[in-house]
Coordinates of N, CA and C in Angstrom, one line a residue:
X13 N -19.4 -92.0 -59.8 CA -18.5 -92.1 -58.6 C -17.6 -90.6 -58.3
X14 N -17.2 -90.1 -60.2 CA -16.9 -87.9 -59.9 C -17.2 -88.0 -61.5
X15 N -18.0 -86.5 -61.2 CA -18.4 -86.2 -61.8 C -17.6 -84.6 -62.3
X16 N -17.5 -84.7 -62.9 CA -16.2 -83.2 -63.8 C -17.6 -82.1 -63.5
X17 N -17.3 -80.8 -62.8 CA -18.3 -79.4 -63.5 C -17.5 -78.4 -64.0
X18 N -17.7 -78.6 -66.2 CA -17.6 -77.8 -66.4 C -17.1 -76.5 -66.5
X19 N -18.8 -76.1 -65.2 CA -18.5 -74.8 -65.5 C -17.9 -73.9 -63.9
X20 N -17.2 -75.4 -63.2 CA -16.2 -74.6 -62.8 C -14.9 -74.2 -62.9
X21 N -14.6 -72.8 -62.0 CA -13.5 -72.4 -62.4 C -11.8 -73.2 -62.1
X22 N -12.3 -73.7 -61.0 CA -11.1 -74.8 -60.9 C -10.8 -75.7 -62.1
X23 N -8.7 -75.7 -61.9 CA -8.6 -76.9 -63.0 C -9.8 -78.7 -62.7
X24 N -9.5 -79.1 -63.3 CA -10.3 -80.8 -63.1 C -9.1 -81.3 -62.9
X25 N -8.0 -81.3 -62.9 CA -6.9 -82.0 -62.3 C -8.2 -82.2 -60.3
X26 N -8.0 -80.4 -59.7 CA -8.3 -79.8 -59.0 C -9.9 -80.4 -58.1
X27 N -10.4 -80.6 -59.6 CA -12.6 -81.3 -59.0 C -12.0 -82.6 -58.5
X28 N -10.6 -83.1 -59.4 CA -10.8 -84.8 -59.0 C -10.2 -85.1 -57.8
X29 N -9.2 -84.6 -58.0 CA -8.5 -84.3 -56.0 C -9.3 -84.4 -55.9
X30 N -10.1 -83.2 -55.0 CA -11.2 -83.2 -54.1 C -12.0 -84.3 -54.0
X31 N -13.2 -84.3 -55.1 CA -13.6 -85.5 -55.2 C -13.3 -87.4 -54.7
X32 N -11.7 -87.2 -55.4 CA -11.5 -88.0 -54.4 C -11.2 -88.6 -52.7
X33 N -10.7 -86.8 -52.7 CA -10.0 -87.1 -51.4 C -11.1 -87.5 -50.0
X34 N -12.7 -86.4 -50.7 CA -13.8 -87.0 -50.1 C -14.5 -88.2 -50.2
X35 N -14.3 -89.0 -51.4 CA -14.5 -90.2 -51.5 C -13.6 -91.4 -50.3
X36 N -12.7 -90.8 -49.5 CA -11.7 -91.7 -49.4 C -12.0 -90.9 -47.2
X37 N -12.2 -90.1 -47.4 CA -12.6 -89.7 -46.1 C -13.9 -89.9 -45.5
X38 N -14.8 -89.9 -46.8 CA -15.5 -91.0 -46.4 C -16.6 -92.8 -46.0
X39 N -15.1 -92.5 -46.2 CA -15.2 -94.7 -46.3 C -15.6 -95.1 -47.6
X40 N -15.9 -94.3 -48.2 CA -16.2 -94.7 -50.1 C -15.5 -95.9 -50.4
X41 N -14.4 -95.1 -50.5 CA -12.8 -95.5 -51.3 C -12.4 -96.5 -49.8
X42 N -12.2 -97.5 -49.5 CA -11.5 -98.1 -47.9 C -10.3 -98.6 -48.7
X43 N -9.8 -98.5 -47.1 CA -8.0 -98.4 -47.1 C -7.3 -99.3 -47.9
X44 N -6.7 -99.7 -48.7 CA -6.2 -100.1 -49.2 C -6.4 -100.5 -50.7
X45 N -7.8 -100.3 -51.1 CA -8.8 -100.6 -52.1 C -7.8 -100.2 -53.8
X46 N -7.9 -101.1 -54.5 CA -7.2 -100.4 -55.6 C -7.6 -99.3 -56.4
X47 N -7.4 -98.1 -56.3 CA -8.4 -96.9 -57.8 C -8.1 -97.9 -59.0
X48 N -9.2 -96.7 -60.1 CA -9.6 -97.1 -61.8 C -7.5 -96.8 -61.8
X49 N -6.8 -97.4 -63.0 CA -6.0 -97.2 -63.2 C -6.3 -95.6 -64.0
X50 N -5.0 -95.1 -64.5 CA -5.3 -93.9 -65.1 C -5.7 -93.8 -66.3
X51 N -5.2 -95.0 -67.5 CA -6.1 -95.0 -68.2 C -7.8 -95.4 -68.2
X52 N -8.2 -95.6 -67.3 CA -9.5 -96.1 -67.6 C -10.4 -95.1 -66.8
X53 N -9.6 -94.2 -65.7 CA -10.4 -93.5 -65.3 C -10.3 -92.2 -66.7
X54 N -9.0 -92.1 -67.3 CA -9.4 -90.7 -68.0 C -10.6 -91.3 -68.9
X55 N -10.8 -92.7 -69.4 CA -11.4 -93.2 -70.7 C -13.1 -92.8 -69.9
X56 N -13.1 -93.3 -68.7 CA -14.0 -93.3 -68.3 C -15.0 -91.7 -68.1
X57 N -13.4 -90.7 -67.8 CA -14.3 -89.4 -67.5 C -14.0 -88.2 -68.9
X58 N -13.8 -89.6 -70.0 CA -13.2 -88.4 -71.2 C -12.6 -87.1 -71.1
X59 N -11.0 -87.8 -70.1 CA -10.5 -86.8 -70.2 C -9.2 -86.8 -70.1
X60 N -7.7 -85.7 -70.3 CA -7.1 -86.3 -70.9 C -6.2 -87.6 -69.7
X61 N -5.3 -88.2 -70.2 CA -4.9 -89.6 -69.1 C -3.5 -88.4 -67.9
X62 N -2.8 -87.0 -68.7 CA -2.1 -86.7 -67.8 C -2.9 -85.8 -67.5
X63 N -4.3 -85.3 -67.1 CA -4.7 -84.9 -65.9 C -4.8 -85.4 -64.7
X64 N -5.0 -86.6 -65.6 CA -5.9 -88.2 -64.2 C -4.2 -88.2 -63.4
X65 N -2.9 -88.3 -64.0 CA -1.7 -89.0 -63.8 C -1.5 -87.5 -62.7
X66 N -1.5 -86.1 -63.5 CA -1.3 -85.4 -62.1 C -2.0 -85.4 -60.9
X67 N -3.3 -85.4 -61.0 CA -4.5 -85.8 -59.8 C -4.1 -86.9 -58.7
X68 N -4.1 -88.1 -59.5 CA -3.4 -89.3 -58.7 C -2.2 -88.8 -57.7
X69 N -1.2 -87.6 -58.8 CA 0.0 -87.1 -58.6 C 0.2 -86.1 -57.1
X70 N -0.7 -85.5 -56.7 CA -1.4 -84.9 -56.0 C -2.2 -85.5 -54.9
X71 N -3.1 -86.4 -55.0 CA -3.8 -86.7 -53.8 C -2.1 -88.0 -52.9
X72 N -1.3 -88.5 -53.9 CA 0.0 -89.2 -53.4 C 1.2 -87.9 -52.2
X73 N 0.9 -87.0 -53.2 CA 2.2 -85.7 -51.9 C 1.0 -85.6 -50.8
X74 N -0.7 -85.9 -50.9 CA -1.0 -85.3 -49.8 C -1.3 -86.3 -48.7
X75 N -0.9 -87.6 -49.2 CA -1.3 -88.9 -48.6 C -2.3 -89.1 -48.2
X76 N -2.8 -89.6 -49.4 CA -4.2 -90.0 -49.5 C -4.1 -91.0 -50.5
X77 N -3.1 -91.5 -50.9 CA -2.9 -93.1 -51.7 C -1.4 -93.3 -51.9
X78 N -0.3 -94.3 -51.8 CA 0.6 -94.9 -52.3 C 0.5 -95.7 -53.9
X79 N 1.0 -95.9 -54.2 CA 1.6 -96.3 -56.0 C 2.5 -97.4 -55.8
X80 N 2.7 -98.9 -56.3 CA 3.3 -99.9 -55.8 C 3.4 -100.1 -57.3
X81 N 4.9 -100.2 -58.1 CA 5.0 -100.2 -59.1 C 4.6 -101.9 -59.5
X82 N 4.4 -101.2 -61.0 CA 3.4 -102.3 -62.0 C 1.9 -103.1 -61.5
X83 N 1.3 -102.8 -60.4 CA 0.5 -102.8 -59.8 C -0.8 -101.8 -59.9
X84 N -0.4 -100.2 -59.5 CA -1.2 -99.7 -59.4 C -1.3 -98.3 -58.6
X85 N -2.5 -97.6 -58.2 CA -2.6 -96.5 -56.7 C -3.7 -97.3 -56.4
X86 N -2.8 -97.0 -54.9 CA -4.0 -97.5 -53.5 C -4.4 -97.0 -52.5
X87 N -5.5 -96.8 -52.1 CA -5.8 -95.7 -51.1 C -5.1 -95.9 -49.6
X88 N -4.5 -94.9 -49.4 CA -3.9 -94.9 -47.7 C -5.0 -93.9 -47.0
X89 N -5.3 -94.6 -46.1 CA -6.6 -94.2 -46.1 C -5.5 -93.9 -44.3
X90 N -5.5 -92.8 -43.5 CA -5.4 -92.1 -42.1 C -6.0 -91.5 -41.1
X91 N -6.4 -91.9 -40.0 CA -7.6 -90.6 -39.6 C -6.4 -89.5 -39.4
X92 N -5.5 -89.2 -39.1 CA -4.8 -88.0 -38.9 C -5.0 -87.2 -40.9
X93 N -5.7 -88.0 -41.6 CA -5.7 -87.1 -43.0 C -7.6 -86.4 -42.4
X94 N -8.2 -87.0 -42.4 CA -9.3 -86.7 -41.3 C -9.1 -85.6 -40.2
X95 N -8.0 -85.3 -40.0 CA -8.6 -85.0 -38.6 C -7.7 -82.9 -38.9
X96 N -6.8 -83.8 -40.1 CA -6.3 -82.3 -41.0 C -7.2 -81.4 -41.9
X97 N -8.6 -82.3 -42.3 CA -9.8 -81.8 -42.7 C -10.9 -81.4 -42.4
X98 N -10.6 -81.7 -41.0 CA -11.6 -81.0 -40.2 C -11.1 -79.6 -39.6
X99 N -9.7 -79.6 -39.2 CA -8.9 -78.0 -38.7 C -9.3 -77.2 -40.0
X100 N -9.1 -77.9 -41.8 CA -8.9 -76.8 -42.6 C -10.2 -76.4 -42.5
X101 N -11.7 -77.1 -42.0 CA -12.7 -76.9 -42.4 C -12.7 -75.8 -41.2
X102 N -12.7 -75.8 -40.2 CA -12.5 -74.9 -39.1 C -12.1 -74.1 -38.8
X103 N -10.7 -74.2 -40.0 CA -10.6 -72.8 -40.3 C -11.2 -71.5 -41.0
X104 N -11.9 -72.4 -42.0 CA -12.2 -71.8 -42.9 C -13.9 -70.9 -42.1
X105 N -14.1 -71.9 -41.6 CA -15.5 -71.1 -40.8 C -15.4 -70.2 -39.6
X106 N -14.1 -70.2 -39.2 CA -13.4 -68.8 -38.1 C -13.2 -67.4 -39.3
X107 N -12.4 -68.4 -40.5 CA -12.9 -67.3 -41.7 C -14.0 -66.0 -42.0
X108 N -15.2 -67.1 -42.1 CA -16.2 -66.8 -42.7 C -16.3 -65.9 -41.6
X109 N -16.6 -66.6 -40.3 CA -17.0 -66.0 -39.3 C -16.4 -64.0 -39.0
X110 N -15.0 -64.0 -38.8 CA -14.6 -63.1 -38.8 C -14.9 -62.0 -40.0
X111 N -15.3 -62.6 -41.0 CA -15.7 -61.4 -42.3 C -16.9 -61.4 -41.9
X112 N -18.0 -61.8 -42.0 CA -19.4 -61.2 -41.1 C -19.6 -60.1 -40.3
X113 N -18.4 -60.6 -39.0 CA -18.5 -60.1 -38.0 C -18.3 -58.1 -38.5
X114 N -17.2 -58.2 -39.9 CA -16.9 -57.3 -40.6 C -17.7 -56.7 -40.9
X115 N -18.5 -57.8 -41.6 CA -19.8 -56.9 -42.2 C -21.2 -56.3 -41.7
X116 N -20.8 -56.4 -39.9 CA -22.1 -56.6 -39.8 C -22.9 -57.5 -39.2
X117 N -22.9 -58.5 -39.9 CA -23.8 -59.5 -39.7 C -23.5 -60.2 -38.1
X118 N -24.4 -60.3 -37.9 CA -25.0 -60.7 -35.5 C -24.9 -62.4 -35.9
X119 N -24.7 -62.5 -34.5 CA -24.5 -63.7 -34.3 C -25.6 -64.6 -35.0
X120 N -27.1 -64.4 -34.5 CA -28.1 -64.6 -34.3 C -28.4 -64.4 -36.4
X121 N -27.7 -63.8 -37.2 CA -28.1 -63.9 -38.7 C -27.2 -65.2 -38.6
X122 N -26.0 -65.6 -38.5 CA -24.9 -66.8 -38.9 C -25.9 -67.7 -37.6
X123 N -26.4 -68.2 -37.0 CA -27.1 -69.2 -36.2 C -28.4 -69.3 -37.0
X124 N -28.6 -68.6 -37.2 CA -30.3 -68.5 -38.4 C -29.7 -69.0 -39.6
X125 N -29.1 -68.9 -40.4 CA -28.4 -69.5 -41.4 C -27.9 -70.9 -41.4
X126 N -27.3 -71.2 -40.3 CA -26.8 -72.5 -39.9 C -27.5 -73.4 -39.8
X127 N -29.2 -73.0 -39.2 CA -30.2 -73.8 -39.1 C -30.9 -73.9 -40.0
X128 N -31.0 -73.3 -41.3 CA -31.4 -73.3 -42.0 C -31.0 -74.4 -42.4
X129 N -29.1 -74.4 -42.8 CA -29.4 -75.6 -43.5 C -29.2 -77.1 -43.0

């Protein structure tokens, strides 16, 4: 489900947040499904439970999950979350296009790079 990349410069909790967001947005984790407990996920990933708790807190802050006292954490999928993620991606693409133009990369080269992908 989640694989930690120890070569990645980002903190582990940020990697967990990103990967869980992706799983939620793709529908792998359906709405209202129960997430693994902090302890179980920490054991599965061999990391500190505080790291999982921090990731879950960030996911809750971003609106990707909700907590039920005594029962655990559950997926909270909303279409608006996908729309926000798409808008962020479009902004990144615009920034890349701007940087490419500043470096003198032509549109054709960009289109070729996209087609190759």
